[in-house]
Structures are given as C-alpha cells and as structure tokens.
GROMACS .gro file of C-alpha atoms in nm:
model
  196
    1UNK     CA    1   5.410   4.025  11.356
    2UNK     CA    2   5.631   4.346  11.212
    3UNK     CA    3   5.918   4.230  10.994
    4UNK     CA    4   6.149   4.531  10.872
    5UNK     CA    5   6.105   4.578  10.484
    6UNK     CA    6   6.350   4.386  10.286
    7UNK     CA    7   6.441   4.737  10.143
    8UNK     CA    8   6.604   4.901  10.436
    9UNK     CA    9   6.717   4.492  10.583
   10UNK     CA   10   6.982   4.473  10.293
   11UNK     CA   11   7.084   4.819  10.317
   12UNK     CA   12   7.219   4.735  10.688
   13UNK     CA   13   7.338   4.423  10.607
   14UNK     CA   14   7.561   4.549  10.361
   15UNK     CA   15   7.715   4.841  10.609
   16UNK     CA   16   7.776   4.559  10.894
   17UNK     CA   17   7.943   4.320  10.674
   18UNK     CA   18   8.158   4.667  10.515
   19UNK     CA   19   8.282   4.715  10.892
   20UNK     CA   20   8.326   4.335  10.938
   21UNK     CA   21   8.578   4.350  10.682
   22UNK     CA   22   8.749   4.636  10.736
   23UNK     CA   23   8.811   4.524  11.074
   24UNK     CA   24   8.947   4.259  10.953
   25UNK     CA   25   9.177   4.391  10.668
   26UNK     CA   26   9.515   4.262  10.705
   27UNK     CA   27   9.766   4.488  10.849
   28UNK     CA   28  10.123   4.521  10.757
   29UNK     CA   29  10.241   4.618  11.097
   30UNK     CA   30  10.308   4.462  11.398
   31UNK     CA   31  10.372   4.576  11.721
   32UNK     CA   32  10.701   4.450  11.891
   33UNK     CA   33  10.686   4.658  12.211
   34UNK     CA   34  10.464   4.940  12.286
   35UNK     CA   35  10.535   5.189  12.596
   36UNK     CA   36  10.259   5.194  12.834
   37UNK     CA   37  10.144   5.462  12.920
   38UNK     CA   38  10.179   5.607  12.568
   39UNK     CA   39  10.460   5.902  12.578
   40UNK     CA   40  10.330   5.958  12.197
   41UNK     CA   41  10.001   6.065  12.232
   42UNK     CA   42   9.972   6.446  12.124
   43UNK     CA   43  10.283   6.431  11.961
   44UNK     CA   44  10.323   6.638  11.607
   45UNK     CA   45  10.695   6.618  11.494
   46UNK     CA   46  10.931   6.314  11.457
   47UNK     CA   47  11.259   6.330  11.272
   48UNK     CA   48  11.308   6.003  11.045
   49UNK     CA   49  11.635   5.863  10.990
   50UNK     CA   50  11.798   5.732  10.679
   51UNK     CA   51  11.698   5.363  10.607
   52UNK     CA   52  12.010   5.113  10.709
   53UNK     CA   53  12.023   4.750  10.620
   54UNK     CA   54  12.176   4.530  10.904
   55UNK     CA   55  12.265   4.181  10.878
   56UNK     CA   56  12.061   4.185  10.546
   57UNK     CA   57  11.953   3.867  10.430
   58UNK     CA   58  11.824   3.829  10.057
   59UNK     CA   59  11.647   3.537   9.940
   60UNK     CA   60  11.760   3.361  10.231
   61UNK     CA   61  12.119   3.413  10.198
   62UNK     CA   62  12.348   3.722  10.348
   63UNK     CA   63  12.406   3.976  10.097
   64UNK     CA   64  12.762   3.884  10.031
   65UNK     CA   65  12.635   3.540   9.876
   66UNK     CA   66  12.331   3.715   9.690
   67UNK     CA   67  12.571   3.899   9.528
   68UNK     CA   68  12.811   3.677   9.410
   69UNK     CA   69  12.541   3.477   9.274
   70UNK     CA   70  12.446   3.750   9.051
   71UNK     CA   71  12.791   3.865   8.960
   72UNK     CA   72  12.971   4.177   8.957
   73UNK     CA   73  12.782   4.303   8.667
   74UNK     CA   74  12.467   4.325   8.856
   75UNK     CA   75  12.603   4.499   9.192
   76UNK     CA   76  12.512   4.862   9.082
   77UNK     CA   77  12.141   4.738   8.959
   78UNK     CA   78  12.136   4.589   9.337
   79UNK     CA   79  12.253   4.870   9.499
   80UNK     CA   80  11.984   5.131   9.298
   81UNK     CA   81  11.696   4.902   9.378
   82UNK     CA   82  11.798   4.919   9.765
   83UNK     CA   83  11.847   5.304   9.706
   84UNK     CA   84  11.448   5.345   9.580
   85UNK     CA   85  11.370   5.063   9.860
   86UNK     CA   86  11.493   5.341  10.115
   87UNK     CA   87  11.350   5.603   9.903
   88UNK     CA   88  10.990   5.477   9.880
   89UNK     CA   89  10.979   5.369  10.226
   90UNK     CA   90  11.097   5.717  10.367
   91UNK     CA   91  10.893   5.981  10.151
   92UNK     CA   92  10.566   5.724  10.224
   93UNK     CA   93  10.595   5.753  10.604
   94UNK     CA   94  10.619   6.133  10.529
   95UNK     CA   95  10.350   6.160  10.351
   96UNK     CA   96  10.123   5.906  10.490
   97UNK     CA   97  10.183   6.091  10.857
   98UNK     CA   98  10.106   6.458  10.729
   99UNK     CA   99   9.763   6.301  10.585
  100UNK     CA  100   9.714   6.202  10.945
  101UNK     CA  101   9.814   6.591  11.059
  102UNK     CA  102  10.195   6.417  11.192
  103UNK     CA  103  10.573   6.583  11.078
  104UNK     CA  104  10.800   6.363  11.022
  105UNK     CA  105  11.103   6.482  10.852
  106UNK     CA  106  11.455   6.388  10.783
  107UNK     CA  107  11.701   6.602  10.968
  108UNK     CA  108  11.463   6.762  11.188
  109UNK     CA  109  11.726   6.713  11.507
  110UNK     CA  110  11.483   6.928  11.716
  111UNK     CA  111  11.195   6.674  11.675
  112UNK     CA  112  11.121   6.523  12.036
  113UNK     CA  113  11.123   6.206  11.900
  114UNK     CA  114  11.305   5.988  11.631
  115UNK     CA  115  11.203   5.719  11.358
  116UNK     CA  116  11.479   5.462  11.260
  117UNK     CA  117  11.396   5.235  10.987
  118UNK     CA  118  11.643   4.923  10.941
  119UNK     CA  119  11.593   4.641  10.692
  120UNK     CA  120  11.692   4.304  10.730
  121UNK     CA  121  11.532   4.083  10.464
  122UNK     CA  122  11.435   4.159  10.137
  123UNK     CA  123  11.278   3.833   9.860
  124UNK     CA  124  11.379   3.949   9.525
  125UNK     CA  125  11.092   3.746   9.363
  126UNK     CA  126  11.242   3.748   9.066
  127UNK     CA  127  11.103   3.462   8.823
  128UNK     CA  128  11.108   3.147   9.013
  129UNK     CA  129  10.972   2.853   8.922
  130UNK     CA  130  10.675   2.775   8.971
  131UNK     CA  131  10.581   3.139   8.961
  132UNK     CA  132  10.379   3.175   9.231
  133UNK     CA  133  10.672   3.126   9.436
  134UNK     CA  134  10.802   3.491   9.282
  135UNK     CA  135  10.703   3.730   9.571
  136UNK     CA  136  10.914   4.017   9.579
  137UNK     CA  137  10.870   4.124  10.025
  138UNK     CA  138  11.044   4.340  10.213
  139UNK     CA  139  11.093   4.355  10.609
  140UNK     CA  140  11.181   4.626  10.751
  141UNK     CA  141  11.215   4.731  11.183
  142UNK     CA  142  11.119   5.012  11.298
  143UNK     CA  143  11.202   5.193  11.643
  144UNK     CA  144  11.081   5.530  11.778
  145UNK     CA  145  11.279   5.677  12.052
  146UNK     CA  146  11.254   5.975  12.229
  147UNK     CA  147  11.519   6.229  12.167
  148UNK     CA  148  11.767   6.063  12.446
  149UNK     CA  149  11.740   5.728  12.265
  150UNK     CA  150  11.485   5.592  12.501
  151UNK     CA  151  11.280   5.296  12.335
  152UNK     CA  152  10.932   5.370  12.330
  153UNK     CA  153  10.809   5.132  12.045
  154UNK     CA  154  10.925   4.855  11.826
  155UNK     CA  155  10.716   4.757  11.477
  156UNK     CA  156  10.804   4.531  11.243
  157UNK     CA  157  10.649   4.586  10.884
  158UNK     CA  158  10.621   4.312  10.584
  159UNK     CA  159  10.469   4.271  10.285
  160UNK     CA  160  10.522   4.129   9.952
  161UNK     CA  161  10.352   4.089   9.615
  162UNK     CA  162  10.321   3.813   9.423
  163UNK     CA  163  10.501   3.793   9.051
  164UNK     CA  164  10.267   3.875   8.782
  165UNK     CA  165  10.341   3.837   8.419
  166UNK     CA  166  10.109   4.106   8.299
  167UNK     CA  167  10.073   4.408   8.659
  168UNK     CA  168  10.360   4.295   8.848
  169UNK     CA  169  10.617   4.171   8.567
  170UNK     CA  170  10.943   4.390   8.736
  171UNK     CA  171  11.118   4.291   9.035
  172UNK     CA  172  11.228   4.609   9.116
  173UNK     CA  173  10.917   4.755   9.034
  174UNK     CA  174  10.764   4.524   9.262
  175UNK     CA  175  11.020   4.625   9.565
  176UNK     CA  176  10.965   4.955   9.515
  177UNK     CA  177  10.540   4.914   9.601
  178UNK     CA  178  10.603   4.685   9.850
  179UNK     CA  179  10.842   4.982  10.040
  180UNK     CA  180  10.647   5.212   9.939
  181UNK     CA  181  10.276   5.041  10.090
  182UNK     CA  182  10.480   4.975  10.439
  183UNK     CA  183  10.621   5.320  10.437
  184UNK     CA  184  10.233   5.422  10.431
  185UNK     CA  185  10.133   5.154  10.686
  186UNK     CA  186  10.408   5.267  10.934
  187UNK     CA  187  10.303   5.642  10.891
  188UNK     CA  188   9.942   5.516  10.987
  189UNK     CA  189  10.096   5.347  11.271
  190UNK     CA  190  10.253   5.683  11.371
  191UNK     CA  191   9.951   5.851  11.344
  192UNK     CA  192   9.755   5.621  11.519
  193UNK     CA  193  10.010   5.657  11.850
  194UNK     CA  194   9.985   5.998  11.873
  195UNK     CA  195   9.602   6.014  11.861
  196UNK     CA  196   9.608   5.763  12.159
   0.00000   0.00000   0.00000
C-alpha cells in the first residue's frame, strides 16, 4: 500500500486548515437587508455622506445623561473623540474601497449611488472595573441607496477592543481603531457587492 510522504502530507494540511480559518474569521459586518437581484454589481462610484449620530446611546445611557455624568468640562473632549470617530470611519471606507478598485467620495452628488453612515451606540471603555469589562465598541448603520433614495442594502458594523494597560491604554485611542477597522470592513463590504 502507497501512503503520500509525510513531507508533502503536512504541507497540505497546513494550507486546508489556513482556508479553514480564514473562512471562518470573524466579520464585523452584517447584512440587514440585501436587494435581490443585486443593482450593485459593476458599480464604481458611490458618494459617502457625513457620519450622523441618531438616538446615540453611550454606555448604555442617551447622550444627554453621558454627558452630565462627565460634566461640562469634558463636553469638548467628547465631542473631538466623536469628530475622529466620523473621521476614521469615513477616510477607511475610502480607502479600503479604492484598494478594491471602488470610488467612494464625499460630495460626489453625481455618484449613482449613496453611502450613509449613522451611529447609534458607542462603549467608552474607559477603565472599568474589573478591566476586562473596558471595551471601547462602536456601532454604526449603514444604508446604500440609489441616487432616488431607494434602499438597496442595510449593514450594521461593530466592533470593540478590549482595555489594555500597556497597547490599548487610551479610550479615545481605542475608538478611533475600532472606527477606523469598521470603516475598512464596510469598504470590503462595498467592494464585495459590486463584484457580485
């Protein structure tokens, strides 16, 4: 009886249990509603829209609350991390959809069809105890329309990262990753609806 060598046995191993994983990496996107049949496939140009937060809860509270539990003092450091939280997540579907051949650019009113990002919950993480309660996530909606404001599909992207004393120590540090891996994720998302 012919057994394959052991050299070229591990060698395959090793590549099935690479695509094993990968397929099952986690993904920080998930499909609401999709149109079917696709209207996105072949499509190159999408104008983004500023990010809005509506009905924003943070750390489980509305944003009214959050805020006067951190005082006054602290309302312009809130409003600068939710600036960069925009920020990240906007220039990261950019760029993360021209790596995947895709424009998507604020202001481009000619685009045939429209990204609107919207954030409605946002966990500071900052320093709870115990501390690996202190994840710092960010959930953001996110509908495509055609240029009439026809729904075509719905995502919802989340993510957050855990408090870490020594990589992670800054809340708003951490905020600004977190936007800035979903703003990739939901460019890959694009990407991956116009090639069908």
């Amino acid at each position: 009886m012919n057994f394959p060598s052991f050299r070229k046995t591990v060698p395959l191993l090793l590549i099935a249990l690479c695509g094993l994983l990968a397929s099952c990496a986690p993904s920080f996107v998930t499909p609401v509603a999709q149109a079917n049949p696709n209207p996105l496939v072949g499509a190159k140009r999408f104008e983004v829209k500023p990010v809005k937060y509506v009905d924003l809860r943070v750390d489980g509270k509305s944003e009214e609350a959050y805020k006067a539990g951190i005082g006054a003092d602290s309302w312009a450091d809130w409003d600068e991390d939710k600036r960069w939280i925009a920020k990240y997540f906007t220039d990261h579907v950019q760029s993360s959809a021209a790596d995947g051949g895709v424009s998507a650019t604020m202001g481009d009113s000619s685009a045939p069809f429209v990204i609107t990002p919207t954030v409605s919950m946002i966990d500071t993480g900052y320093y709870r105890i115990p501390a690996w309660n202190a994840v710092s996530r960010v959930n953001y909606n996110v509908v495509i329309t055609d240029r009439s404001g026809r729904r075509i599909d719905h995502v919802e992207a989340v993510h957050g990262i855990p408090f870490d004393a020594m990589f992670a120590p800054s809340t708003s540090g951490r905020l600004q990753k977190v936007a800035a891996m979903l703003g990739d994720a939901v460019g890959e998302y694009v990407v991956e609806r116009t090639d069908g």
